[in-house]
mmCIF file of C-alpha atoms and ligand atoms in Angstrom:
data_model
loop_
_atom_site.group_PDB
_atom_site.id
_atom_site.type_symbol
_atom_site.label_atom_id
_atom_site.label_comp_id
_atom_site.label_asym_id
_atom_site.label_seq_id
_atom_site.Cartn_x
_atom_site.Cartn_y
_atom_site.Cartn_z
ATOM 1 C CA UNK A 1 101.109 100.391 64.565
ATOM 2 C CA UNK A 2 103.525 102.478 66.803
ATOM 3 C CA UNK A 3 105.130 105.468 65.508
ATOM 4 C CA UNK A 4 108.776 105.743 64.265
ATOM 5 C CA UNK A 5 109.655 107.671 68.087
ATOM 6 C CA UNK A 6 108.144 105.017 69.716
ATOM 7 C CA UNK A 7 109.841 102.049 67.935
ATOM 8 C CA UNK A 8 113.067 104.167 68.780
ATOM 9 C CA UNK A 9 112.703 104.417 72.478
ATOM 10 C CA UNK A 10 111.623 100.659 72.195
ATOM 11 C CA UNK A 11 115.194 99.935 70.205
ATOM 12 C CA UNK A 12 116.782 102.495 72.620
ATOM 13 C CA UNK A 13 115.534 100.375 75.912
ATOM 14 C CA UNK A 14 115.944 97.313 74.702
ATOM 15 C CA UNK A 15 120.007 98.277 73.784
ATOM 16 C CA UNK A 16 120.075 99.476 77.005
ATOM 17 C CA UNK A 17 118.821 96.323 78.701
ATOM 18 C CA UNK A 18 121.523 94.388 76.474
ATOM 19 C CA UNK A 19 124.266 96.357 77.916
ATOM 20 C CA UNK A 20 123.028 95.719 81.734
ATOM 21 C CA UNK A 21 122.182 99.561 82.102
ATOM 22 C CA UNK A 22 119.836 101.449 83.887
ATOM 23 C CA UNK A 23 115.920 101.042 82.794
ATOM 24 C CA UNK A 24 113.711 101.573 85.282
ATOM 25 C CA UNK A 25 112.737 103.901 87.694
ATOM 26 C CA UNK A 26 110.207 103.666 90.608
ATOM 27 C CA UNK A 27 109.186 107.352 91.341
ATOM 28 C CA UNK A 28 106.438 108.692 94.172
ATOM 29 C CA UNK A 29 104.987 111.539 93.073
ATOM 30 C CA UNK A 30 103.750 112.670 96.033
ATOM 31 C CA UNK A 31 103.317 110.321 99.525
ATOM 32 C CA UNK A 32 99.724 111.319 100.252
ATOM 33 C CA UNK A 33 97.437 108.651 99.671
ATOM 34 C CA UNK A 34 93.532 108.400 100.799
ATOM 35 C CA UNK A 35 94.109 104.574 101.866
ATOM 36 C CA UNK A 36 95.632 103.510 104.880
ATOM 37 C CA UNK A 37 97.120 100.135 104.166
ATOM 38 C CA UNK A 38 98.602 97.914 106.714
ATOM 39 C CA UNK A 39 101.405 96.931 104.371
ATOM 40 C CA UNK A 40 102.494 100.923 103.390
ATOM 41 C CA UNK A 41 103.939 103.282 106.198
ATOM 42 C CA UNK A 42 103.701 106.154 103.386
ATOM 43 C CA UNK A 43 100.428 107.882 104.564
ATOM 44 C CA UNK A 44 101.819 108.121 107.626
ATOM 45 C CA UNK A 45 104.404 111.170 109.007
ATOM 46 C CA UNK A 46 106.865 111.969 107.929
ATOM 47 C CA UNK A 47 106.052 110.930 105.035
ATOM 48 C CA UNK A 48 102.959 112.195 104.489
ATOM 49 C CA UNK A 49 103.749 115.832 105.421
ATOM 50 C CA UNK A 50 106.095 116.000 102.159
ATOM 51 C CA UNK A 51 105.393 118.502 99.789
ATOM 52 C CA UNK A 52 104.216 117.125 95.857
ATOM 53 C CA UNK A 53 106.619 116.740 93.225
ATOM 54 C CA UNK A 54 105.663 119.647 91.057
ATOM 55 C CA UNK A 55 104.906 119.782 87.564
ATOM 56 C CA UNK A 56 108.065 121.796 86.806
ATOM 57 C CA UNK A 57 110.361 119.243 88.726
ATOM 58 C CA UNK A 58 109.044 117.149 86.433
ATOM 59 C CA UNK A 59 110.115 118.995 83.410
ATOM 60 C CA UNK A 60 113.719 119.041 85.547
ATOM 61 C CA UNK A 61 113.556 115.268 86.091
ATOM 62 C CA UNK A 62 112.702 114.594 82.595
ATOM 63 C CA UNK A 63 115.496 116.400 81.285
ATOM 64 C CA UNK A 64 117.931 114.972 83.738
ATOM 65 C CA UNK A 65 117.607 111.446 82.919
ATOM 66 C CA UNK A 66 117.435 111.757 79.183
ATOM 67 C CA UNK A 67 121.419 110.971 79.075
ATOM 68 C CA UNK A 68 120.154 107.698 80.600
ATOM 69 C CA UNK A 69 118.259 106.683 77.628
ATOM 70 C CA UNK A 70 114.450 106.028 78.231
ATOM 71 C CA UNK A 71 113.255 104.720 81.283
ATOM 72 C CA UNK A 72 110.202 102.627 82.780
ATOM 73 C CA UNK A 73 108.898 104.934 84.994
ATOM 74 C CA UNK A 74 106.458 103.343 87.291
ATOM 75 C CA UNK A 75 104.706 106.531 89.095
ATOM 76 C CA UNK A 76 103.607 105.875 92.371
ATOM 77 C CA UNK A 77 103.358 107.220 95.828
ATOM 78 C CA UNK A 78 101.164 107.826 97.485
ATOM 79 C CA UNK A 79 98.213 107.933 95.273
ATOM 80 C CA UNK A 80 99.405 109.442 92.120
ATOM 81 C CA UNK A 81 95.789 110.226 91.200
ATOM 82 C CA UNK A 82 95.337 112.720 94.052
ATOM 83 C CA UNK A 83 98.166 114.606 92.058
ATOM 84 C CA UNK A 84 96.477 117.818 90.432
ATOM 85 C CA UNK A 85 98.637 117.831 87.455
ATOM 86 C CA UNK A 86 99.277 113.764 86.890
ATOM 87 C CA UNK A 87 98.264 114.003 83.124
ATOM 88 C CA UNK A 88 100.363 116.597 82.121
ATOM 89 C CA UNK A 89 103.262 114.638 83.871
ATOM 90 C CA UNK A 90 102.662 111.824 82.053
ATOM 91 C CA UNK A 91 102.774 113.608 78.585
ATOM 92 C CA UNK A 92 106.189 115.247 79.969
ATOM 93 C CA UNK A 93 107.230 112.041 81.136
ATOM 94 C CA UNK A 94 106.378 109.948 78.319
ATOM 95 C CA UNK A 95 108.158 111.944 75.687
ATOM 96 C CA UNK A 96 111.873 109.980 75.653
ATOM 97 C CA UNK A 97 110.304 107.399 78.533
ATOM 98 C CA UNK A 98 107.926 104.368 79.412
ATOM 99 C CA UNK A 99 105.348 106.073 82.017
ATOM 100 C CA UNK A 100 103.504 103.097 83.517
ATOM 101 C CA UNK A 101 101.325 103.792 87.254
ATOM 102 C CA UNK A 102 99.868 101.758 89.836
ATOM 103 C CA UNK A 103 97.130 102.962 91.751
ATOM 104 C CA UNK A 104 94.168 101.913 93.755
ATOM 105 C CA UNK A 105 91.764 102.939 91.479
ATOM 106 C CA UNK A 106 89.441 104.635 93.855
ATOM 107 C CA UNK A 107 89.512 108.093 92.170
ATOM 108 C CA UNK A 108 89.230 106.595 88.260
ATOM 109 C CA UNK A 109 86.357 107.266 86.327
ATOM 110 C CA UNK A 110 86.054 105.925 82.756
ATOM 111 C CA UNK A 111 87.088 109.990 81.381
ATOM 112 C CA UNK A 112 89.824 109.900 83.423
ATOM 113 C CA UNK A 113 90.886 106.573 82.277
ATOM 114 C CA UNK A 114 91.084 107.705 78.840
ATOM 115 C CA UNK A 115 92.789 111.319 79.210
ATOM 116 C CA UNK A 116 95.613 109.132 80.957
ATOM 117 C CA UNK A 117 95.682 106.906 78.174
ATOM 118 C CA UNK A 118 95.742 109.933 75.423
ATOM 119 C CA UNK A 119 98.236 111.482 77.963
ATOM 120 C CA UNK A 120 100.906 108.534 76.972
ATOM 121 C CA UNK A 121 100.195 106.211 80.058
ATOM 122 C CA UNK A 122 101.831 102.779 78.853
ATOM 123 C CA UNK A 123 100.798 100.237 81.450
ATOM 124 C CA UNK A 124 98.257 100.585 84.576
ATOM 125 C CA UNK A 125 97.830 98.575 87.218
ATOM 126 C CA UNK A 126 95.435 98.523 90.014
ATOM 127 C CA UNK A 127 96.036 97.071 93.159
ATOM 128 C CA UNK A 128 93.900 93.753 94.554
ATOM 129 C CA UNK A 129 95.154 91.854 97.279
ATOM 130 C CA UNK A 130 92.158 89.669 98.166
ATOM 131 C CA UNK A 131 89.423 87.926 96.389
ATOM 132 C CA UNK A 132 86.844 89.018 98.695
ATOM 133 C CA UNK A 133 85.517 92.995 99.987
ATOM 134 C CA UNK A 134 86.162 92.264 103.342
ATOM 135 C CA UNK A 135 89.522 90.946 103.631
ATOM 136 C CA UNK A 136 90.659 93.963 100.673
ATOM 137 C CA UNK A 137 88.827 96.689 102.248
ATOM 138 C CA UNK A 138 90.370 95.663 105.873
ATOM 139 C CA UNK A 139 93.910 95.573 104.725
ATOM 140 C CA UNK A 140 93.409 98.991 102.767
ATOM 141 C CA UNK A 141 91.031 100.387 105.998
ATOM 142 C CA UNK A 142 88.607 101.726 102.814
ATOM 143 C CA UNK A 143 85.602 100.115 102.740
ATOM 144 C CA UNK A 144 84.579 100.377 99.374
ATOM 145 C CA UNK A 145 87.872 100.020 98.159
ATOM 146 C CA UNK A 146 87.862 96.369 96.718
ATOM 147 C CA UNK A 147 84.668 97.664 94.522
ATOM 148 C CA UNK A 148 86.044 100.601 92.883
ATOM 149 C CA UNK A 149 89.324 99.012 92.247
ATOM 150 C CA UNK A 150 87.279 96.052 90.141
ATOM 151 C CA UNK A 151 85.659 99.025 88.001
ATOM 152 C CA UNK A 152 88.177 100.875 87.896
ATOM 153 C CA UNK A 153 89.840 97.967 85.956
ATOM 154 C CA UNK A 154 86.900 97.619 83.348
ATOM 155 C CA UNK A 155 86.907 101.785 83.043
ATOM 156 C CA UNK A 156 90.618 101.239 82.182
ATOM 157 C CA UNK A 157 90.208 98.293 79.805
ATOM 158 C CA UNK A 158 87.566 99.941 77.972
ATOM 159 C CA UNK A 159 89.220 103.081 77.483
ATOM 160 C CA UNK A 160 92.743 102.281 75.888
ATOM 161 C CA UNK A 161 93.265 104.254 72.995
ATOM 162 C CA UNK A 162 96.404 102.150 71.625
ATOM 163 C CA UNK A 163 96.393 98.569 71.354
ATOM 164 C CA UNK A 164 99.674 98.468 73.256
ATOM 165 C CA UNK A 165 98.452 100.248 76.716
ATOM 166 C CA UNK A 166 98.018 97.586 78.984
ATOM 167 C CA UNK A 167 95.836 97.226 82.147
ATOM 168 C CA UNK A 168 96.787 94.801 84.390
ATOM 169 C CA UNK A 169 95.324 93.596 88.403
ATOM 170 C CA UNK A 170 98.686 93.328 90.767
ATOM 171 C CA UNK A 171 98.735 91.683 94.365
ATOM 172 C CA UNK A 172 100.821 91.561 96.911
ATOM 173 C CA UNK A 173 101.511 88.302 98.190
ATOM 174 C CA UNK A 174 101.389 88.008 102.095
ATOM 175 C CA UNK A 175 101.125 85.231 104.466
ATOM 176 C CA UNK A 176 97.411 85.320 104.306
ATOM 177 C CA UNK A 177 96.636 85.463 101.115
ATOM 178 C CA UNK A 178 97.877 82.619 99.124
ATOM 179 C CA UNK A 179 94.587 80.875 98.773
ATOM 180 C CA UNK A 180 93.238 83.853 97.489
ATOM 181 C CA UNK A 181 96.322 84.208 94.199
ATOM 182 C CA UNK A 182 94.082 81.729 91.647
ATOM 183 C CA UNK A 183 90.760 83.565 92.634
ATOM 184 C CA UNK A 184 92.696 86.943 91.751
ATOM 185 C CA UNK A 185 93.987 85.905 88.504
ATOM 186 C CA UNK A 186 90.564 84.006 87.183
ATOM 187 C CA UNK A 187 88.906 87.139 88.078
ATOM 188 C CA UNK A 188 91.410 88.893 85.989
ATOM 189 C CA UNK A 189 91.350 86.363 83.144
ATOM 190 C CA UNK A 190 87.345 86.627 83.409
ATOM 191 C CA UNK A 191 87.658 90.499 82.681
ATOM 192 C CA UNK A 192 90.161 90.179 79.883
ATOM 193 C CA UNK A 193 93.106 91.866 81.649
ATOM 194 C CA UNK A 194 96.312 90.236 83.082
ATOM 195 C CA UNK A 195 97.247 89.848 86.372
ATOM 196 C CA UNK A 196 100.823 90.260 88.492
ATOM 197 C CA UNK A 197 102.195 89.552 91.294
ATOM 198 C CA UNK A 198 104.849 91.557 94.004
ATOM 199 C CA UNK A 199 106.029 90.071 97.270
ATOM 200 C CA UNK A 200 105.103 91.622 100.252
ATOM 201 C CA UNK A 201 108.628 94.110 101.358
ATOM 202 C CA UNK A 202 108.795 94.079 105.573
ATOM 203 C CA UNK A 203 111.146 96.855 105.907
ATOM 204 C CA UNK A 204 107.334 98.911 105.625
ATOM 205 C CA UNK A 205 104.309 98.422 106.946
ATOM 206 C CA UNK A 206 102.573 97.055 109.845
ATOM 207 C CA UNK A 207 103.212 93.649 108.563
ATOM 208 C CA UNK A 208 105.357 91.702 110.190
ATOM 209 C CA UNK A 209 105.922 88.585 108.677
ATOM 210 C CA UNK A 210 106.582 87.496 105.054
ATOM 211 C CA UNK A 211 105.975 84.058 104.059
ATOM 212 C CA UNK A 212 107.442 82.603 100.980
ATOM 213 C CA UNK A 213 108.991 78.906 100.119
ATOM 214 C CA UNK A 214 109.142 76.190 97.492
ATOM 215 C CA UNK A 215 105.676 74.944 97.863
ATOM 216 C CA UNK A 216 104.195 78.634 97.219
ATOM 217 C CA UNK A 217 106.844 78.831 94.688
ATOM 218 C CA UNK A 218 105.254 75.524 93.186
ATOM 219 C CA UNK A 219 101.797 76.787 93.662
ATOM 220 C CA UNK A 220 102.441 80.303 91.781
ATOM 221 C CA UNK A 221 103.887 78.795 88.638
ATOM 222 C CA UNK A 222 101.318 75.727 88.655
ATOM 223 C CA UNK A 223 98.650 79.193 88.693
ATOM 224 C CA UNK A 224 100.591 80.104 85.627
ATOM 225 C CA UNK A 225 100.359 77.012 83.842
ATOM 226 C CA UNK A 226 96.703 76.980 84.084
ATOM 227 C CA UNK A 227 96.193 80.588 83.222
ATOM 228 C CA UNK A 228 98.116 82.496 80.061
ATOM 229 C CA UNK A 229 96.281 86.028 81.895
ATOM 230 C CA UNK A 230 99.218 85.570 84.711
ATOM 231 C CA UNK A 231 101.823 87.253 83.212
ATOM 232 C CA UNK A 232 104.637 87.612 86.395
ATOM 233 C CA UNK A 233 108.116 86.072 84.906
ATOM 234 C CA UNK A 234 108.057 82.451 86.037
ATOM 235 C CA UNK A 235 111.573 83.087 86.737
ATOM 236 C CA UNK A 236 110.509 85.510 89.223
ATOM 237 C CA UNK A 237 108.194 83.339 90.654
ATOM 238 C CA UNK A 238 110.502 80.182 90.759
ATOM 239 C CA UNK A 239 112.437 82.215 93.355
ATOM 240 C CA UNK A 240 110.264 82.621 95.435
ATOM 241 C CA UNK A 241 111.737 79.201 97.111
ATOM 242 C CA UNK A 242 114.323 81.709 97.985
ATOM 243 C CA UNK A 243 112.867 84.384 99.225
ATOM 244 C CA UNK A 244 112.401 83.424 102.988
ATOM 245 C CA UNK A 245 114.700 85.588 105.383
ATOM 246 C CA UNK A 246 115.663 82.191 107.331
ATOM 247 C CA UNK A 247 116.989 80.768 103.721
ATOM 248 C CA UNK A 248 118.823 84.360 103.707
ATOM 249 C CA UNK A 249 117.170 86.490 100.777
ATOM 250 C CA UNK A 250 117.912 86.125 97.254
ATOM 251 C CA UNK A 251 121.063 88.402 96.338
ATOM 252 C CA UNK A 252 122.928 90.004 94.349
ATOM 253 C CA UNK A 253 119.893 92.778 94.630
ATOM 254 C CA UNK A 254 120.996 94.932 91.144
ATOM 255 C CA UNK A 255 119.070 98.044 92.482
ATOM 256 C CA UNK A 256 121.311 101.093 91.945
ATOM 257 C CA UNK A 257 122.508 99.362 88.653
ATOM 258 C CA UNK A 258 119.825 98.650 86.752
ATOM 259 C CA UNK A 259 116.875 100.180 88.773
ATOM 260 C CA UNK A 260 116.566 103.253 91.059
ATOM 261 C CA UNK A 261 114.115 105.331 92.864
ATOM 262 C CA UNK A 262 113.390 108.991 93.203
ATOM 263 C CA UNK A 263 110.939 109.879 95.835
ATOM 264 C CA UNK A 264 108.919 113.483 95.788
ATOM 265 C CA UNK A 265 111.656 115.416 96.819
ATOM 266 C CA UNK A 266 113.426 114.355 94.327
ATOM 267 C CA UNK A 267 115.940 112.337 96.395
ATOM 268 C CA UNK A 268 117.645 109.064 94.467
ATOM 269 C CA UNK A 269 118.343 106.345 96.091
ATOM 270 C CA UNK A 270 118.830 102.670 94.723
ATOM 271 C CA UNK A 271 115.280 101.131 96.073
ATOM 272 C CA UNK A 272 112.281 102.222 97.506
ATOM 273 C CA UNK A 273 113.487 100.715 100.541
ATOM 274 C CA UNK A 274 116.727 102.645 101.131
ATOM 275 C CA UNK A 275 115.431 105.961 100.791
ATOM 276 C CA UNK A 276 117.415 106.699 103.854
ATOM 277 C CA UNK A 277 120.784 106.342 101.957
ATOM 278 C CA UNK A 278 120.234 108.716 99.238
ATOM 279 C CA UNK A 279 122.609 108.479 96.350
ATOM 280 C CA UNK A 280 121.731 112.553 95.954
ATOM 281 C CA UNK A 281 119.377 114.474 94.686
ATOM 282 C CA UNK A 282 117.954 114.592 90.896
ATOM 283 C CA UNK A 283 117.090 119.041 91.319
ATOM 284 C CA UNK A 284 120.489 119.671 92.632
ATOM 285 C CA UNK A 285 123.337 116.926 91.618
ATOM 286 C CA UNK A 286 124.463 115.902 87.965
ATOM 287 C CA UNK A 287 123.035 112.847 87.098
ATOM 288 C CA UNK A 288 126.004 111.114 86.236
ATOM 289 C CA UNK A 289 127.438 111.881 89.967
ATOM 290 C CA UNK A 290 123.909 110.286 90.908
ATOM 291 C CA UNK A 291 124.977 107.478 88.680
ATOM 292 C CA UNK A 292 128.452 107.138 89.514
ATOM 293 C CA UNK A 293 127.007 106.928 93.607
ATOM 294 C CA UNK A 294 124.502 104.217 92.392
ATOM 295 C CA UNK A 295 126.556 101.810 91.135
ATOM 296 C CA UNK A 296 129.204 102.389 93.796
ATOM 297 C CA UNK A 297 126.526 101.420 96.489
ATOM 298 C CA UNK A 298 125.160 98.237 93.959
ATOM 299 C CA UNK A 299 129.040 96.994 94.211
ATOM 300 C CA UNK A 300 129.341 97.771 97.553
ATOM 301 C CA UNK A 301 126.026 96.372 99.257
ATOM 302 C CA UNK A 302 124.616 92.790 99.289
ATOM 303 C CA UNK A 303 120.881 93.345 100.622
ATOM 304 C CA UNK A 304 119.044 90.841 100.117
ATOM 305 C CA UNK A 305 116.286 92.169 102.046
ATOM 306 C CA UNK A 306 113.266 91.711 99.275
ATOM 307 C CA UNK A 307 111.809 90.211 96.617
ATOM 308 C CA UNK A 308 109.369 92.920 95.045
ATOM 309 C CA UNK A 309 108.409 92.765 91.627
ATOM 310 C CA UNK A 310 110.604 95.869 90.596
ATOM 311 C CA UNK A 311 113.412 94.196 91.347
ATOM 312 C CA UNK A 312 112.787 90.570 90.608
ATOM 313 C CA UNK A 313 111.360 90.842 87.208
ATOM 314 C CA UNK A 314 114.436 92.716 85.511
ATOM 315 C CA UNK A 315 116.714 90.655 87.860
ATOM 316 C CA UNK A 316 114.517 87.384 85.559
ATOM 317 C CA UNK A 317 114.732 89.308 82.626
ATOM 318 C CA UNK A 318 118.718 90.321 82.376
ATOM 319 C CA UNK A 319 119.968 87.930 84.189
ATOM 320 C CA UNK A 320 117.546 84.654 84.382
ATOM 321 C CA UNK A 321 118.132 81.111 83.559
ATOM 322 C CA UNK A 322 115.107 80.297 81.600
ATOM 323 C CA UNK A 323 115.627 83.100 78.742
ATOM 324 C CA UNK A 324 112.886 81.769 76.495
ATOM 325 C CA UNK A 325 110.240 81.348 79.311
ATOM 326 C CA UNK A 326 110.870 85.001 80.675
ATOM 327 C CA UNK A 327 111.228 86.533 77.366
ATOM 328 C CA UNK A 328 107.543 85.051 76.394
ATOM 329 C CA UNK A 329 106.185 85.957 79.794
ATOM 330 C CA UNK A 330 107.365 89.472 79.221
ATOM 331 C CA UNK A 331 105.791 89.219 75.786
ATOM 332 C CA UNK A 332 101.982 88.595 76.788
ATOM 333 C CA UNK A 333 102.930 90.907 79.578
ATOM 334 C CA UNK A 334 103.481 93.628 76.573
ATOM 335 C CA UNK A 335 101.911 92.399 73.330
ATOM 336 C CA UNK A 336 99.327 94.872 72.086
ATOM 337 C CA UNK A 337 96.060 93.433 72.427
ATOM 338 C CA UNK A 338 92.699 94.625 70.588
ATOM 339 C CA UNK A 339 90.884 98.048 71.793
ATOM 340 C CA UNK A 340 87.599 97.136 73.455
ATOM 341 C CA UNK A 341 84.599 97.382 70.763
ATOM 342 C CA UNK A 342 83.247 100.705 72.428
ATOM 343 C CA UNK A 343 86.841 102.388 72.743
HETATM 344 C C1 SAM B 1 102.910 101.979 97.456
HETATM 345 S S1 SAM B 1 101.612 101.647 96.351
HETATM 346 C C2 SAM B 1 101.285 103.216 95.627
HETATM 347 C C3 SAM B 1 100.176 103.184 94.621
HETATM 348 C C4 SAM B 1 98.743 103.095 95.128
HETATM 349 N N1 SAM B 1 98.476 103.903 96.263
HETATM 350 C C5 SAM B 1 98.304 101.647 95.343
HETATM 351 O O1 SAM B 1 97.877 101.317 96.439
HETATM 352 O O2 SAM B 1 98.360 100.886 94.379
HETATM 353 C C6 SAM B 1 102.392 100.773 95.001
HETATM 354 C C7 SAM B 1 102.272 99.258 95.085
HETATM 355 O O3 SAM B 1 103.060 98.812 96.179
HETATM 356 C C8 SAM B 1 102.326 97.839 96.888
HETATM 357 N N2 SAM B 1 102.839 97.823 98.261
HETATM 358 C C9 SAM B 1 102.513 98.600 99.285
HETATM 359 N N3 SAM B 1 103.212 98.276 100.376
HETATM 360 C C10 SAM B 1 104.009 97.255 100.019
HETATM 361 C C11 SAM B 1 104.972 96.460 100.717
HETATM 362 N N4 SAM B 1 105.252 96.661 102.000
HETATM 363 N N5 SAM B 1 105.594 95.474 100.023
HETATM 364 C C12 SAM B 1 105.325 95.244 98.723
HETATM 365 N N6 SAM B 1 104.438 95.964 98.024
HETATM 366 C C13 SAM B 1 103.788 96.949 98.659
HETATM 367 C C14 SAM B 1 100.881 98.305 96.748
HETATM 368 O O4 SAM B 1 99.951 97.269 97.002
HETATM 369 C C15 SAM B 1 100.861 98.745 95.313
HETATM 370 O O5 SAM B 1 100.593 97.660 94.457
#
């Protein structure tokens, strides 16, 4: 059962989603990260040098956005678990919002797992993007990496402490890993988790080329028919026929409308890709200035640069064709499911 404040933020988010308003945020904590990943350019300078979002920021942030109605917050970075005081951020967070976290699980232990869970975490997910060590541990440079993220997975599973927290295994899907997308989501079906999927973003990393077209469009949601445990919108993945930068992106992009980003200095911009045309900054402007400046640069841009996750799954979800096959996507993507025996 959830409690009365948590069915209100539910009815709260869900109004919000109705009337096309802001209801997520992407937010790096901090840009430090122990991985270096070909496909991530933040734990390198000048990112990297950034001081941490602090634990009182937090407290700032919180109270800024609460005019906003709750949130998602997806915490990121960087490796949020190198941040000292992630917990307590979470509780802070996770008073009028959604926290949810992806990470690469190299730092979880099963303790951890459930004082992040106790904290008010809502969603996890750990980052796979190969169904073998090698190929995982070479695109992270960690070897070791592809291990720990697989127990990290089960710690996480087996340490929820409400039916609704939800642990899920997320890939990114490059031009050298399609084969490897039904592997990835039997292994997650064969643990009891669910699995999703982002497309690989060029405008960072070391990553040149992104590969995406009707046949891998056909492939993903042929995956999905065979396998409930791959919860990705299938109206996400149905577009990923579009994707390809020859066929021109898929557009209108509706970050800086209903999504935004906030990176450790506290700078808000619409995506996680644009953080070089800041829309100001959550310490020092209002937030409805911040606002205002957000949806001026949604009306006034047409990117149609990616197709991440972040973007494409509310994009399915407010503003998809097939309503009743998104809506029951996002439901086994949410539905509480039973605590592990030992939790
Ligand atoms: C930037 S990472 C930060 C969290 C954590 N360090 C991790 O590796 O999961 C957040 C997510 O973005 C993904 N990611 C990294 N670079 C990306 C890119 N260029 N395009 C799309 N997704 C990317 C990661 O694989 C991960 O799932």
């Amino acid at each position: 059962m959830i409690s009365a404040h948590e069915f209100s933020k539910w009815t709260r988010l869900f109004y919000s989603g109705l009337r096309k308003r802001m209801i997520h945020l992407n937010l790096q904590l901090l840009n430090q990260c122990n991985f270096k990943c070909d496909i991530c350019d933040f734990w390198k300078p000048p990112f990297s040098k950034m001081p941490q979002m602090s634990l009182e920021q937090i407290r700032l942030v919180a109270e800024k956005l609460r005019p906003l109605g709750p949130q998602f917050i997806s915490i990121g970075g960087g490796e949020p678990l190198l941040h000292k005081e992630l917990l307590e951020i979470i509780r802070v967070l996770g008073k009028d919002n959604f926290p949810i976290m992806i990470c690469n699980g190299w730092y979880m232990t099963p303790e951890k797992a459930r004082m992040l869970f106790e904290a008010g975490l809502y969603e996890v997910s750990i980052s796979v993007d190969y169904a073998s060590a090698d190929k995982h541990d070479a695109q992270r440079n960690m070897p070791g990496a592809f291990d720990r993220a697989l127990k990290a997975l089960v710690m996480l599973k087996e340490n929820r402490v409400h039916r609704y927290q939800r642990v899920h295994m997320i890939s990114v899907v490059m031009e050298d890993n399609i084969d490897d997308i039904e592997p990835l989501v039997k292994m997650s079906k064969d643990m009891g988790i669910t699995h999703l999927l982002t497309f690989y973003s060029n405008s960072r990393g070391r990553k040149e080329i992104r590969i995406a077209s009707a046949e891998i469009a056909r492939r993903l949601l042929d995956i999905q028919r065979r396998y409930p445990e791959f919860v990705s919108l299938p109206g996400y993945l149905a577009r990923f026929a579009e994707a390809d930068e020859a066929g021109h992106g898929i557009g209108p992009c509706y970050a800086g409308k209903n999504l935004f980003n906030i990176d450790c200095q506290g700078n808000v911009a619409r995506c996680i890709d644009k953080l070089d045309d800041p829309a100001g900054n959550i310490f020092t402007d209002s937030i409805d200035q911040i606002v205002k400046v957000l949806n001026a640069q949604f009306r006034s841009q047409d990117c149609r640069q990616c197709w991440t996750s972040c973007r494409g799954s509310i994009e399915a979800l407010l503003y998809g064709k097939q309503k009743i096959a998104n809506l029951s996507a996002y439901y086994r993507m949410i539905k509480p499911v039973p605590l592990t025996k030992s939790a």
